[in-house]
């Protein structure tokens, strides 16, 4: 089909053409970025915790003025006597629970003239049997020995400790290298990599960017002042709700002066469900925004095409009288719509990248993958063709006799 007459007609209606193209450009930019955000959130909700999630529950007890060693002894003794409890241990925190410690790390010791900054991972600390209770084990390296469980320095962690780190964190710190035996520091604290974990999600996965969800470190520590009041219990998944209920009651009886934090004393499944509540709401809201935007765009195309069909009725009749078929008229309007939508998509791709750069700078989002652009373009081309179909069919149905009588 010769598109020159179509381009000439669009130039005569350049304002309307520009407005509908801008609407399509906006729809393209929002569609690409919103779909990217939805997929990112859905992927994040599936993040593997790295622990035996279906069998675990957390209990947090606040006890101001308690002796930490006595508190741990009474609490663990009570929890281990609950029927159905397979294991109980003290841990600083668990995935999807309250975080216990994010800290920046460097790959060089303090005092170096030039220090290489690593990142800000989350530090988990666990007492004896904690790793076995939560179900983590290194896929490379060694297990912790009893000599590795050193007390904290009174302020945070042991001054020198072996650690397990996740594979994503190791690849970020030492890309392409064997991380076993590598050293790193956080201020005066020195750590040496003793094992590699496939997965161990942060307590707030995705809060500092989707890529950081697995940047976690686990280290052994003797229970005491900096490791008390937060416990994990393990039970058969079918028994876990009952065991958790009984464990709460047992903990309150064992430490009557303490205050049980019910908000944090949940199964890990419940903690995960609550943590991603906002992400589910955001994904649903974005789906609504996309649907509303596409509907408005489709209505705009339908309205403009219907107006042009009514305006060009005489012209259509003349073309039909001169031999144009219904298919010719139908193709004319579909081609015209395709050109407008294509122009809008071209602008929209530029706008989509600009919007993504703004989101990256303000919300630490990753770069928009390029394959979202053809997906968005294809969606808008299909939407445009469907929206223009009804007005185009009405134009194709204009009888040549009626049209010629109106000349």
mmCIF file of C-alpha atoms in Angstrom:
data_model
loop_
_atom_site.group_PDB
_atom_site.id
_atom_site.type_symbol
_atom_site.label_atom_id
_atom_site.label_comp_id
_atom_site.label_asym_id
_atom_site.label_seq_id
_atom_site.Cartn_x
_atom_site.Cartn_y
_atom_site.Cartn_z
ATOM 1 C CA UNK A 1 0.000 0.000 0.000
ATOM 2 C CA UNK A 2 1.185 3.503 -0.867
ATOM 3 C CA UNK A 3 1.541 5.302 2.477
ATOM 4 C CA UNK A 4 2.136 8.778 1.020
ATOM 5 C CA UNK A 5 -1.589 9.692 1.022
ATOM 6 C CA UNK A 6 -1.766 8.496 4.648
ATOM 7 C CA UNK A 7 1.228 10.605 5.667
ATOM 8 C CA UNK A 8 -0.287 13.611 3.886
ATOM 9 C CA UNK A 9 -3.548 13.113 5.778
ATOM 10 C CA UNK A 10 -1.691 12.842 9.088
ATOM 11 C CA UNK A 11 0.214 16.061 8.366
ATOM 12 C CA UNK A 12 -3.117 17.847 7.892
ATOM 13 C CA UNK A 13 -4.159 16.604 11.360
ATOM 14 C CA UNK A 14 -0.762 16.886 13.002
ATOM 15 C CA UNK A 15 -2.039 18.112 16.386
ATOM 16 C CA UNK A 16 -4.421 15.180 16.883
ATOM 17 C CA UNK A 17 -1.773 12.785 15.573
ATOM 18 C CA UNK A 18 0.845 14.179 17.944
ATOM 19 C CA UNK A 19 -1.461 13.983 20.957
ATOM 20 C CA UNK A 20 -2.413 10.344 20.383
ATOM 21 C CA UNK A 21 1.265 9.475 19.686
ATOM 22 C CA UNK A 22 2.294 11.106 22.981
ATOM 23 C CA UNK A 23 -0.387 9.117 24.795
ATOM 24 C CA UNK A 24 0.993 5.926 23.265
ATOM 25 C CA UNK A 25 4.561 6.981 24.182
ATOM 26 C CA UNK A 26 3.519 7.468 27.805
ATOM 27 C CA UNK A 27 1.736 4.119 27.786
ATOM 28 C CA UNK A 28 4.863 2.431 26.357
ATOM 29 C CA UNK A 29 7.154 3.945 29.000
ATOM 30 C CA UNK A 30 4.850 3.055 31.884
ATOM 31 C CA UNK A 31 4.019 -0.390 30.488
ATOM 32 C CA UNK A 32 7.690 -1.437 30.114
ATOM 33 C CA UNK A 33 8.755 -0.178 33.537
ATOM 34 C CA UNK A 34 5.633 -1.373 35.352
ATOM 35 C CA UNK A 35 5.943 -4.878 33.874
ATOM 36 C CA UNK A 36 9.620 -4.904 34.863
ATOM 37 C CA UNK A 37 8.743 -3.881 38.421
ATOM 38 C CA UNK A 38 6.002 -6.510 38.676
ATOM 39 C CA UNK A 39 8.258 -9.304 37.419
ATOM 40 C CA UNK A 40 11.070 -8.145 39.740
ATOM 41 C CA UNK A 41 8.748 -8.155 42.759
ATOM 42 C CA UNK A 42 7.310 -11.575 41.853
ATOM 43 C CA UNK A 43 10.829 -12.984 41.447
ATOM 44 C CA UNK A 44 11.844 -11.473 44.776
ATOM 45 C CA UNK A 45 8.874 -13.104 46.515
ATOM 46 C CA UNK A 46 10.261 -16.472 45.386
ATOM 47 C CA UNK A 47 13.713 -15.765 46.826
ATOM 48 C CA UNK A 48 15.055 -18.932 48.500
ATOM 49 C CA UNK A 49 15.604 -18.332 52.189
ATOM 50 C CA UNK A 50 18.362 -20.941 52.359
ATOM 51 C CA UNK A 51 16.986 -22.391 55.611
ATOM 52 C CA UNK A 52 14.564 -25.223 56.354
ATOM 53 C CA UNK A 53 11.706 -22.754 56.141
ATOM 54 C CA UNK A 54 8.693 -25.053 56.473
ATOM 55 C CA UNK A 55 10.015 -26.529 59.741
ATOM 56 C CA UNK A 56 11.147 -23.376 61.552
ATOM 57 C CA UNK A 57 9.639 -20.792 63.856
ATOM 58 C CA UNK A 58 11.207 -17.847 65.625
ATOM 59 C CA UNK A 59 10.591 -16.644 69.175
ATOM 60 C CA UNK A 60 11.842 -13.278 70.401
ATOM 61 C CA UNK A 61 11.902 -12.374 74.070
ATOM 62 C CA UNK A 62 12.750 -8.944 75.479
ATOM 63 C CA UNK A 63 14.061 -9.027 79.017
ATOM 64 C CA UNK A 64 15.657 -5.817 80.283
ATOM 65 C CA UNK A 65 17.974 -6.379 83.207
ATOM 66 C CA UNK A 66 18.151 -10.151 82.763
ATOM 67 C CA UNK A 67 21.451 -11.974 82.867
ATOM 68 C CA UNK A 68 21.925 -13.103 79.275
ATOM 69 C CA UNK A 69 23.475 -16.469 80.089
ATOM 70 C CA UNK A 70 20.720 -17.268 82.588
ATOM 71 C CA UNK A 71 18.067 -16.066 80.107
ATOM 72 C CA UNK A 72 19.399 -18.320 77.337
ATOM 73 C CA UNK A 73 19.685 -21.298 79.654
ATOM 74 C CA UNK A 74 16.097 -21.003 80.922
ATOM 75 C CA UNK A 75 14.643 -20.287 77.494
ATOM 76 C CA UNK A 76 16.427 -23.089 75.639
ATOM 77 C CA UNK A 77 15.650 -25.572 78.400
ATOM 78 C CA UNK A 78 11.946 -24.693 78.216
ATOM 79 C CA UNK A 79 11.802 -24.797 74.426
ATOM 80 C CA UNK A 80 13.516 -28.188 74.202
ATOM 81 C CA UNK A 81 10.957 -29.745 76.541
ATOM 82 C CA UNK A 82 7.996 -28.794 74.324
ATOM 83 C CA UNK A 83 6.629 -32.009 72.753
ATOM 84 C CA UNK A 84 7.407 -32.047 69.031
ATOM 85 C CA UNK A 85 10.452 -29.772 69.216
ATOM 86 C CA UNK A 86 13.250 -31.333 67.209
ATOM 87 C CA UNK A 87 15.838 -28.613 67.884
ATOM 88 C CA UNK A 88 16.142 -25.233 69.562
ATOM 89 C CA UNK A 89 18.997 -22.753 69.384
ATOM 90 C CA UNK A 90 19.808 -19.110 69.859
ATOM 91 C CA UNK A 91 20.324 -16.994 66.740
ATOM 92 C CA UNK A 92 20.658 -13.269 66.183
ATOM 93 C CA UNK A 93 17.902 -13.234 63.541
ATOM 94 C CA UNK A 94 16.355 -15.243 60.712
ATOM 95 C CA UNK A 95 15.344 -14.480 57.120
ATOM 96 C CA UNK A 96 12.211 -12.261 57.009
ATOM 97 C CA UNK A 97 12.567 -11.420 60.712
ATOM 98 C CA UNK A 98 13.978 -8.290 62.308
ATOM 99 C CA UNK A 99 17.552 -7.672 61.083
ATOM 100 C CA UNK A 100 20.346 -7.991 63.624
ATOM 101 C CA UNK A 101 23.200 -6.224 61.870
ATOM 102 C CA UNK A 102 24.133 -4.709 58.515
ATOM 103 C CA UNK A 103 27.712 -3.438 58.303
ATOM 104 C CA UNK A 104 30.057 -2.268 55.594
ATOM 105 C CA UNK A 105 33.065 -4.469 54.874
ATOM 106 C CA UNK A 106 36.441 -3.855 53.261
ATOM 107 C CA UNK A 107 38.884 -6.260 51.666
ATOM 108 C CA UNK A 108 41.869 -4.626 53.366
ATOM 109 C CA UNK A 109 42.709 -4.316 57.077
ATOM 110 C CA UNK A 110 42.383 -1.034 58.961
ATOM 111 C CA UNK A 111 45.386 1.245 58.602
ATOM 112 C CA UNK A 112 45.933 0.562 54.898
ATOM 113 C CA UNK A 113 46.464 3.688 52.833
ATOM 114 C CA UNK A 114 44.041 2.397 50.203
ATOM 115 C CA UNK A 115 41.190 0.169 51.298
ATOM 116 C CA UNK A 116 38.891 -1.660 48.875
ATOM 117 C CA UNK A 117 35.274 -1.279 49.874
ATOM 118 C CA UNK A 118 33.235 -4.492 49.574
ATOM 119 C CA UNK A 119 29.571 -3.901 50.272
ATOM 120 C CA UNK A 120 27.055 -3.873 53.148
ATOM 121 C CA UNK A 121 25.985 -7.472 53.875
ATOM 122 C CA UNK A 122 23.872 -8.723 56.733
ATOM 123 C CA UNK A 123 25.583 -10.596 59.575
ATOM 124 C CA UNK A 124 23.819 -13.559 61.185
ATOM 125 C CA UNK A 125 25.285 -14.998 64.364
ATOM 126 C CA UNK A 126 24.317 -18.354 65.777
ATOM 127 C CA UNK A 127 25.152 -20.307 68.910
ATOM 128 C CA UNK A 128 26.109 -23.999 69.054
ATOM 129 C CA UNK A 129 23.758 -26.189 66.988
ATOM 130 C CA UNK A 130 22.137 -23.132 65.383
ATOM 131 C CA UNK A 131 23.337 -23.978 61.870
ATOM 132 C CA UNK A 132 22.023 -27.540 62.188
ATOM 133 C CA UNK A 133 18.714 -26.293 63.615
ATOM 134 C CA UNK A 134 18.003 -23.888 60.762
ATOM 135 C CA UNK A 135 19.283 -26.327 58.144
ATOM 136 C CA UNK A 136 22.246 -24.563 56.577
ATOM 137 C CA UNK A 137 25.471 -26.268 55.619
ATOM 138 C CA UNK A 138 28.344 -25.168 53.422
ATOM 139 C CA UNK A 139 28.559 -26.582 49.910
ATOM 140 C CA UNK A 140 32.271 -25.734 49.989
ATOM 141 C CA UNK A 141 34.579 -25.401 52.965
ATOM 142 C CA UNK A 142 34.318 -26.754 56.461
ATOM 143 C CA UNK A 143 31.810 -26.904 59.276
ATOM 144 C CA UNK A 144 32.376 -24.922 62.449
ATOM 145 C CA UNK A 145 34.152 -26.611 65.346
ATOM 146 C CA UNK A 146 33.488 -25.960 69.037
ATOM 147 C CA UNK A 147 36.633 -23.782 69.162
ATOM 148 C CA UNK A 148 35.051 -21.407 66.595
ATOM 149 C CA UNK A 149 32.325 -20.267 69.026
ATOM 150 C CA UNK A 150 34.019 -17.265 70.601
ATOM 151 C CA UNK A 151 32.233 -14.627 72.698
ATOM 152 C CA UNK A 152 31.609 -11.173 71.311
ATOM 153 C CA UNK A 153 33.894 -8.298 72.239
ATOM 154 C CA UNK A 154 31.005 -6.859 74.230
ATOM 155 C CA UNK A 155 29.943 -4.476 71.493
ATOM 156 C CA UNK A 156 29.006 -6.604 68.480
ATOM 157 C CA UNK A 157 30.797 -9.753 67.269
ATOM 158 C CA UNK A 158 33.997 -11.691 68.041
ATOM 159 C CA UNK A 159 37.057 -9.724 66.947
ATOM 160 C CA UNK A 160 38.323 -12.621 64.829
ATOM 161 C CA UNK A 161 35.912 -15.222 63.472
ATOM 162 C CA UNK A 162 35.520 -17.761 60.661
ATOM 163 C CA UNK A 163 32.399 -17.177 58.578
ATOM 164 C CA UNK A 164 30.218 -18.736 55.931
ATOM 165 C CA UNK A 165 29.179 -16.419 53.125
ATOM 166 C CA UNK A 166 26.706 -16.926 50.329
ATOM 167 C CA UNK A 167 27.864 -17.632 46.806
ATOM 168 C CA UNK A 168 26.281 -14.431 45.372
ATOM 169 C CA UNK A 169 28.163 -12.351 47.962
ATOM 170 C CA UNK A 170 31.435 -14.213 47.275
ATOM 171 C CA UNK A 171 31.036 -13.614 43.537
ATOM 172 C CA UNK A 172 30.439 -9.923 44.209
ATOM 173 C CA UNK A 173 33.529 -9.589 46.434
ATOM 174 C CA UNK A 174 35.951 -11.821 44.509
ATOM 175 C CA UNK A 175 34.497 -12.403 41.034
ATOM 176 C CA UNK A 176 35.841 -15.530 39.371
ATOM 177 C CA UNK A 177 38.102 -16.434 42.335
ATOM 178 C CA UNK A 178 37.963 -19.102 45.033
ATOM 179 C CA UNK A 179 36.691 -17.249 48.129
ATOM 180 C CA UNK A 180 37.725 -19.929 50.661
ATOM 181 C CA UNK A 181 40.354 -18.555 53.024
ATOM 182 C CA UNK A 182 39.840 -14.959 51.907
ATOM 183 C CA UNK A 183 39.924 -12.261 54.603
ATOM 184 C CA UNK A 184 37.777 -9.192 55.017
ATOM 185 C CA UNK A 185 37.177 -6.610 57.709
ATOM 186 C CA UNK A 186 34.452 -4.474 59.186
ATOM 187 C CA UNK A 187 36.232 -1.747 61.124
ATOM 188 C CA UNK A 188 38.325 -3.633 63.729
ATOM 189 C CA UNK A 189 36.537 -6.967 63.197
ATOM 190 C CA UNK A 190 38.404 -9.535 61.108
ATOM 191 C CA UNK A 191 36.682 -12.414 59.292
ATOM 192 C CA UNK A 192 37.993 -15.329 57.247
ATOM 193 C CA UNK A 193 35.819 -17.284 54.797
ATOM 194 C CA UNK A 194 35.528 -20.882 56.022
ATOM 195 C CA UNK A 195 32.558 -22.006 53.933
ATOM 196 C CA UNK A 196 30.263 -21.151 51.028
ATOM 197 C CA UNK A 197 26.469 -21.328 51.265
ATOM 198 C CA UNK A 198 24.308 -21.635 48.184
ATOM 199 C CA UNK A 199 21.615 -19.403 49.694
ATOM 200 C CA UNK A 200 20.896 -17.427 52.851
ATOM 201 C CA UNK A 201 18.481 -14.560 52.321
ATOM 202 C CA UNK A 202 18.807 -11.329 54.237
ATOM 203 C CA UNK A 203 16.083 -10.534 56.816
ATOM 204 C CA UNK A 204 14.872 -7.833 54.411
ATOM 205 C CA UNK A 205 15.601 -9.298 50.972
ATOM 206 C CA UNK A 206 15.406 -6.676 48.260
ATOM 207 C CA UNK A 207 15.300 -3.719 50.641
ATOM 208 C CA UNK A 208 18.699 -2.576 49.320
ATOM 209 C CA UNK A 209 18.123 -3.758 45.764
ATOM 210 C CA UNK A 210 17.047 -7.084 44.327
ATOM 211 C CA UNK A 211 20.664 -8.091 43.623
ATOM 212 C CA UNK A 212 21.557 -7.848 47.326
ATOM 213 C CA UNK A 213 18.840 -10.231 48.567
ATOM 214 C CA UNK A 214 21.385 -13.029 49.225
ATOM 215 C CA UNK A 215 24.305 -10.960 50.512
ATOM 216 C CA UNK A 216 24.477 -12.619 53.931
ATOM 217 C CA UNK A 217 27.179 -13.822 56.315
ATOM 218 C CA UNK A 218 26.749 -16.443 59.033
ATOM 219 C CA UNK A 219 29.267 -16.806 61.854
ATOM 220 C CA UNK A 220 29.489 -18.861 65.042
ATOM 221 C CA UNK A 221 29.355 -17.004 68.351
ATOM 222 C CA UNK A 222 29.092 -18.050 71.966
ATOM 223 C CA UNK A 223 25.697 -16.996 73.405
ATOM 224 C CA UNK A 224 25.956 -14.044 75.746
ATOM 225 C CA UNK A 225 25.294 -10.338 75.887
ATOM 226 C CA UNK A 226 25.150 -9.853 72.102
ATOM 227 C CA UNK A 227 23.431 -13.176 71.398
ATOM 228 C CA UNK A 228 20.401 -13.650 73.631
ATOM 229 C CA UNK A 229 16.628 -13.429 73.502
ATOM 230 C CA UNK A 230 16.073 -14.626 69.923
ATOM 231 C CA UNK A 231 15.456 -18.330 69.433
ATOM 232 C CA UNK A 232 14.645 -20.732 66.635
ATOM 233 C CA UNK A 233 12.770 -23.978 67.048
ATOM 234 C CA UNK A 234 12.461 -26.796 64.555
ATOM 235 C CA UNK A 235 9.514 -29.180 64.278
ATOM 236 C CA UNK A 236 7.764 -31.316 61.702
ATOM 237 C CA UNK A 237 5.896 -28.954 59.308
ATOM 238 C CA UNK A 238 2.515 -30.459 60.245
ATOM 239 C CA UNK A 239 3.189 -29.969 63.968
ATOM 240 C CA UNK A 240 4.826 -26.546 63.720
ATOM 241 C CA UNK A 241 1.754 -24.357 64.526
ATOM 242 C CA UNK A 242 1.000 -26.396 67.656
ATOM 243 C CA UNK A 243 4.637 -26.535 68.715
ATOM 244 C CA UNK A 244 4.958 -22.759 68.281
ATOM 245 C CA UNK A 245 1.844 -22.160 70.393
ATOM 246 C CA UNK A 246 3.155 -24.433 73.145
ATOM 247 C CA UNK A 247 6.638 -22.928 72.884
ATOM 248 C CA UNK A 248 5.269 -19.428 73.418
ATOM 249 C CA UNK A 249 3.493 -20.588 76.564
ATOM 250 C CA UNK A 250 6.562 -22.474 77.806
ATOM 251 C CA UNK A 251 8.804 -19.449 77.226
ATOM 252 C CA UNK A 252 6.489 -17.151 79.182
ATOM 253 C CA UNK A 253 6.428 -19.637 82.092
ATOM 254 C CA UNK A 254 10.207 -20.039 82.055
ATOM 255 C CA UNK A 255 10.962 -16.306 81.882
ATOM 256 C CA UNK A 256 7.986 -14.576 83.548
ATOM 257 C CA UNK A 257 9.872 -11.273 83.799
ATOM 258 C CA UNK A 258 10.385 -11.197 80.018
ATOM 259 C CA UNK A 259 8.075 -9.806 77.326
ATOM 260 C CA UNK A 260 7.380 -12.063 74.365
ATOM 261 C CA UNK A 261 7.422 -10.173 71.059
ATOM 262 C CA UNK A 262 4.396 -11.752 69.377
ATOM 263 C CA UNK A 263 5.003 -9.815 66.190
ATOM 264 C CA UNK A 264 8.357 -11.568 65.715
ATOM 265 C CA UNK A 265 7.380 -14.894 67.301
ATOM 266 C CA UNK A 266 5.986 -16.528 64.172
ATOM 267 C CA UNK A 267 6.674 -19.381 61.812
ATOM 268 C CA UNK A 268 9.050 -18.484 59.019
ATOM 269 C CA UNK A 269 6.236 -19.031 56.537
ATOM 270 C CA UNK A 270 4.168 -16.368 58.295
ATOM 271 C CA UNK A 271 7.158 -14.022 58.504
ATOM 272 C CA UNK A 272 7.748 -14.413 54.753
ATOM 273 C CA UNK A 273 4.051 -13.844 53.976
ATOM 274 C CA UNK A 274 3.987 -10.671 56.075
ATOM 275 C CA UNK A 275 7.281 -9.350 54.727
ATOM 276 C CA UNK A 276 6.090 -9.491 51.097
ATOM 277 C CA UNK A 277 2.633 -8.080 51.851
ATOM 278 C CA UNK A 278 3.559 -4.657 50.483
ATOM 279 C CA UNK A 279 5.149 -6.181 47.387
ATOM 280 C CA UNK A 280 1.949 -8.087 46.597
ATOM 281 C CA UNK A 281 -0.070 -4.904 47.065
ATOM 282 C CA UNK A 282 2.307 -2.958 44.832
ATOM 283 C CA UNK A 283 2.181 -5.620 42.101
ATOM 284 C CA UNK A 284 -1.626 -5.571 42.195
ATOM 285 C CA UNK A 285 -1.683 -1.778 42.040
ATOM 286 C CA UNK A 286 0.681 -1.738 39.063
ATOM 287 C CA UNK A 287 -1.484 -4.264 37.233
ATOM 288 C CA UNK A 288 -4.425 -1.929 37.817
ATOM 289 C CA UNK A 289 -2.427 1.062 36.548
ATOM 290 C CA UNK A 290 -1.401 -0.843 33.418
ATOM 291 C CA UNK A 291 -4.983 -1.942 32.734
ATOM 292 C CA UNK A 292 -6.322 1.609 33.218
ATOM 293 C CA UNK A 293 -3.595 3.126 31.042
ATOM 294 C CA UNK A 294 -4.140 0.630 28.217
ATOM 295 C CA UNK A 295 -7.903 1.181 28.421
ATOM 296 C CA UNK A 296 -7.502 4.964 28.173
ATOM 297 C CA UNK A 297 -5.060 4.555 25.283
ATOM 298 C CA UNK A 298 -7.436 2.206 23.454
ATOM 299 C CA UNK A 299 -10.355 4.587 23.990
ATOM 300 C CA UNK A 300 -8.233 7.437 22.636
ATOM 301 C CA UNK A 301 -7.470 5.475 19.487
ATOM 302 C CA UNK A 302 -11.117 4.465 19.073
ATOM 303 C CA UNK A 303 -12.282 8.058 19.556
ATOM 304 C CA UNK A 304 -9.809 9.551 17.100
ATOM 305 C CA UNK A 305 -10.401 6.844 14.485
ATOM 306 C CA UNK A 306 -14.196 7.203 14.812
ATOM 307 C CA UNK A 307 -13.914 10.985 14.392
ATOM 308 C CA UNK A 308 -11.774 10.613 11.288
ATOM 309 C CA UNK A 309 -14.142 8.018 9.803
ATOM 310 C CA UNK A 310 -17.090 10.398 10.254
ATOM 311 C CA UNK A 311 -15.068 13.306 8.896
ATOM 312 C CA UNK A 312 -13.881 11.361 5.833
ATOM 313 C CA UNK A 313 -17.185 9.713 4.956
ATOM 314 C CA UNK A 314 -17.450 11.610 1.699
ATOM 315 C CA UNK A 315 -13.836 10.772 0.789
ATOM 316 C CA UNK A 316 -14.409 7.094 1.571
ATOM 317 C CA UNK A 317 -17.495 7.056 -0.626
ATOM 318 C CA UNK A 318 -15.580 8.553 -3.528
ATOM 319 C CA UNK A 319 -12.830 5.952 -3.183
ATOM 320 C CA UNK A 320 -15.401 3.150 -3.064
ATOM 321 C CA UNK A 321 -17.095 4.563 -6.174
ATOM 322 C CA UNK A 322 -13.717 4.662 -7.938
ATOM 323 C CA UNK A 323 -13.156 0.972 -7.264
ATOM 324 C CA UNK A 324 -11.649 0.712 -3.801
ATOM 325 C CA UNK A 325 -12.746 -2.471 -2.044
ATOM 326 C CA UNK A 326 -13.778 -2.837 1.589
ATOM 327 C CA UNK A 327 -10.393 -4.431 2.260
ATOM 328 C CA UNK A 328 -8.638 -1.371 0.807
ATOM 329 C CA UNK A 329 -10.523 0.933 3.192
ATOM 330 C CA UNK A 330 -9.883 -1.392 6.123
ATOM 331 C CA UNK A 331 -6.146 -1.565 5.367
ATOM 332 C CA UNK A 332 -5.982 2.214 4.996
ATOM 333 C CA UNK A 333 -7.170 2.842 8.541
ATOM 334 C CA UNK A 334 -5.113 -0.015 9.990
ATOM 335 C CA UNK A 335 -1.979 1.268 8.255
ATOM 336 C CA UNK A 336 -2.679 4.786 9.445
ATOM 337 C CA UNK A 337 -3.046 3.498 13.001
ATOM 338 C CA UNK A 338 0.129 1.420 12.694
ATOM 339 C CA UNK A 339 2.121 4.500 11.671
ATOM 340 C CA UNK A 340 0.796 6.583 14.570
ATOM 341 C CA UNK A 341 1.407 3.794 17.099
ATOM 342 C CA UNK A 342 4.906 3.164 15.720
ATOM 343 C CA UNK A 343 5.775 6.843 16.094
ATOM 344 C CA UNK A 344 4.469 6.769 19.671
ATOM 345 C CA UNK A 345 6.432 3.587 20.451
ATOM 346 C CA UNK A 346 9.637 5.202 19.168
ATOM 347 C CA UNK A 347 9.164 8.099 21.574
ATOM 348 C CA UNK A 348 8.029 5.719 24.311
ATOM 349 C CA UNK A 349 11.231 3.657 24.205
ATOM 350 C CA UNK A 350 13.306 6.765 24.859
ATOM 351 C CA UNK A 351 10.909 7.766 27.616
ATOM 352 C CA UNK A 352 11.052 4.246 29.106
ATOM 353 C CA UNK A 353 14.826 4.452 29.465
ATOM 354 C CA UNK A 354 14.573 7.914 31.007
ATOM 355 C CA UNK A 355 12.001 6.703 33.502
ATOM 356 C CA UNK A 356 14.137 3.663 34.333
ATOM 357 C CA UNK A 357 17.192 5.855 34.963
ATOM 358 C CA UNK A 358 15.132 7.985 37.356
ATOM 359 C CA UNK A 359 13.911 4.867 39.201
ATOM 360 C CA UNK A 360 17.470 3.504 39.348
ATOM 361 C CA UNK A 361 18.800 6.670 40.947
ATOM 362 C CA UNK A 362 15.993 7.017 43.508
ATOM 363 C CA UNK A 363 15.028 3.406 44.346
ATOM 364 C CA UNK A 364 18.182 1.355 43.554
ATOM 365 C CA UNK A 365 16.410 -0.608 40.835
ATOM 366 C CA UNK A 366 18.424 -2.545 38.244
ATOM 367 C CA UNK A 367 18.587 -1.436 34.614
ATOM 368 C CA UNK A 368 15.565 -2.206 32.452
ATOM 369 C CA UNK A 369 16.383 -5.309 30.335
ATOM 370 C CA UNK A 370 16.163 -4.552 26.610
ATOM 371 C CA UNK A 371 13.744 -7.377 25.890
ATOM 372 C CA UNK A 372 10.980 -5.479 27.680
ATOM 373 C CA UNK A 373 10.967 -2.915 24.835
ATOM 374 C CA UNK A 374 9.880 -5.260 21.983
ATOM 375 C CA UNK A 375 7.352 -6.864 24.333
ATOM 376 C CA UNK A 376 5.869 -3.440 25.116
ATOM 377 C CA UNK A 377 5.946 -2.439 21.433
ATOM 378 C CA UNK A 378 4.201 -5.640 20.334
ATOM 379 C CA UNK A 379 1.525 -5.178 23.007
ATOM 380 C CA UNK A 380 0.787 -1.628 21.859
ATOM 381 C CA UNK A 381 0.735 -2.577 18.175
ATOM 382 C CA UNK A 382 -1.808 -5.309 18.932
ATOM 383 C CA UNK A 383 -3.818 -2.932 21.126
ATOM 384 C CA UNK A 384 -3.793 -0.285 18.387
ATOM 385 C CA UNK A 385 -4.971 -2.700 15.703
ATOM 386 C CA UNK A 386 -7.751 -4.050 17.919
ATOM 387 C CA UNK A 387 -8.852 -0.548 18.930
ATOM 388 C CA UNK A 388 -9.022 0.729 15.359
ATOM 389 C CA UNK A 389 -10.760 -2.375 14.027
ATOM 390 C CA UNK A 390 -14.354 -1.321 14.810
ATOM 391 C CA UNK A 391 -14.073 2.226 13.312
ATOM 392 C CA UNK A 392 -12.229 0.769 10.304
ATOM 393 C CA UNK A 393 -14.971 -1.807 9.735
ATOM 394 C CA UNK A 394 -17.576 0.977 9.883
ATOM 395 C CA UNK A 395 -15.570 2.893 7.282
ATOM 396 C CA UNK A 396 -15.308 -0.184 5.079
ATOM 397 C CA UNK A 397 -19.092 -0.611 5.310
ATOM 398 C CA UNK A 398 -19.824 2.846 3.843
ATOM 399 C CA UNK A 399 -21.848 2.102 0.660
ATOM 400 C CA UNK A 400 -20.486 3.862 -2.425
ATOM 401 C CA UNK A 401 -23.992 4.818 -3.657
ATOM 402 C CA UNK A 402 -24.839 6.715 -0.473
ATOM 403 C CA UNK A 403 -21.483 8.416 -0.537
ATOM 404 C CA UNK A 404 -21.724 9.510 -4.161
ATOM 405 C CA UNK A 405 -25.209 10.914 -3.586
ATOM 406 C CA UNK A 406 -23.737 13.184 -0.961
ATOM 407 C CA UNK A 407 -21.196 14.674 -3.413
#
